[in-house]
mmCIF file of C-alpha atoms in Angstrom:
data_model
loop_
_atom_site.group_PDB
_atom_site.id
_atom_site.type_symbol
_atom_site.label_atom_id
_atom_site.label_comp_id
_atom_site.label_asym_id
_atom_site.label_seq_id
_atom_site.Cartn_x
_atom_site.Cartn_y
_atom_site.Cartn_z
ATOM 1 C CA MET A 1 -0.061 0.117 0.007
ATOM 2 C CA THR A 2 1.310 3.566 -0.998
ATOM 3 C CA LEU A 3 -0.145 7.073 0.158
ATOM 4 C CA GLU A 4 -0.434 8.653 -3.469
ATOM 5 C CA LEU A 5 -0.437 12.028 -2.419
ATOM 6 C CA ARG A 6 -1.344 13.500 -5.389
ATOM 7 C CA LYS A 7 -4.625 11.210 -5.716
ATOM 8 C CA ARG A 8 -5.649 11.438 -2.476
ATOM 9 C CA VAL A 9 -5.381 15.498 -2.538
ATOM 10 C CA PHE A 10 -7.509 15.320 -6.081
ATOM 11 C CA GLU A 11 -10.257 12.764 -4.128
ATOM 12 C CA LEU A 12 -10.633 15.221 -1.425
ATOM 13 C CA LEU A 13 -10.837 18.321 -3.565
ATOM 14 C CA ALA A 14 -13.096 16.597 -6.109
ATOM 15 C CA SER A 15 -15.518 15.566 -3.409
ATOM 16 C CA ARG A 16 -15.693 18.990 -1.988
ATOM 17 C CA PRO A 17 -15.528 21.187 -4.908
ATOM 18 C CA GLU A 18 -16.762 24.498 -3.553
ATOM 19 C CA GLU A 19 -14.743 24.277 -0.360
ATOM 20 C CA ARG A 20 -11.042 25.486 -0.228
ATOM 21 C CA PHE A 21 -8.592 24.106 2.193
ATOM 22 C CA LYS A 22 -5.101 24.542 3.977
ATOM 23 C CA ALA A 23 -2.472 22.473 3.493
ATOM 24 C CA ARG A 24 -2.591 21.703 7.008
ATOM 25 C CA GLU A 25 -6.461 20.101 6.671
ATOM 26 C CA ILE A 26 -5.519 18.300 3.820
ATOM 27 C CA ALA A 27 -3.049 16.586 5.565
ATOM 28 C CA LYS A 28 -5.515 15.672 8.573
ATOM 29 C CA TRP A 29 -7.927 14.670 6.099
ATOM 30 C CA ILE A 30 -5.617 11.502 4.460
ATOM 31 C CA CYS A 31 -4.795 10.917 8.063
ATOM 32 C CA GLU A 32 -8.506 10.463 8.859
ATOM 33 C CA GLN A 33 -9.146 8.710 5.822
ATOM 34 C CA HIS A 34 -6.171 6.463 5.210
ATOM 35 C CA PRO A 35 -4.847 5.681 8.505
ATOM 36 C CA LEU A 36 -2.992 2.533 7.213
ATOM 37 C CA GLU A 37 -1.066 4.399 4.777
ATOM 38 C CA ALA A 38 -0.424 7.121 6.774
ATOM 39 C CA ALA A 39 1.340 4.868 9.455
ATOM 40 C CA GLU A 40 2.811 2.995 6.430
ATOM 41 C CA LYS A 41 4.881 6.449 5.501
ATOM 42 C CA LEU A 42 5.677 7.113 8.938
ATOM 43 C CA GLN A 43 7.257 4.008 9.484
ATOM 44 C CA ALA A 44 9.296 3.833 6.471
ATOM 45 C CA SER A 45 10.234 7.815 6.793
ATOM 46 C CA ALA A 46 14.272 8.513 8.623
ATOM 47 C CA SER A 47 12.739 12.426 8.954
ATOM 48 C CA LEU A 48 9.384 11.819 10.583
ATOM 49 C CA THR A 49 9.028 10.347 14.250
ATOM 50 C CA ASN A 50 5.445 11.322 14.891
ATOM 51 C CA GLN A 51 2.053 11.643 14.026
ATOM 52 C CA THR A 52 1.880 15.319 14.214
ATOM 53 C CA GLN A 53 4.873 16.039 11.844
ATOM 54 C CA LEU A 54 3.310 13.727 9.351
#
């Protein structure tokens, strides 16, 4: 499983085209909607050490 950020961002923006999002809000949505992929990314990262940094 991979996170595929570009695909996930498009998924959010396409589902709610009338709304505007900050990067933090998009990241939070991705982590909430795809927790397994987010955890996998965190585990594989050399520079990220906790969920907040993700």
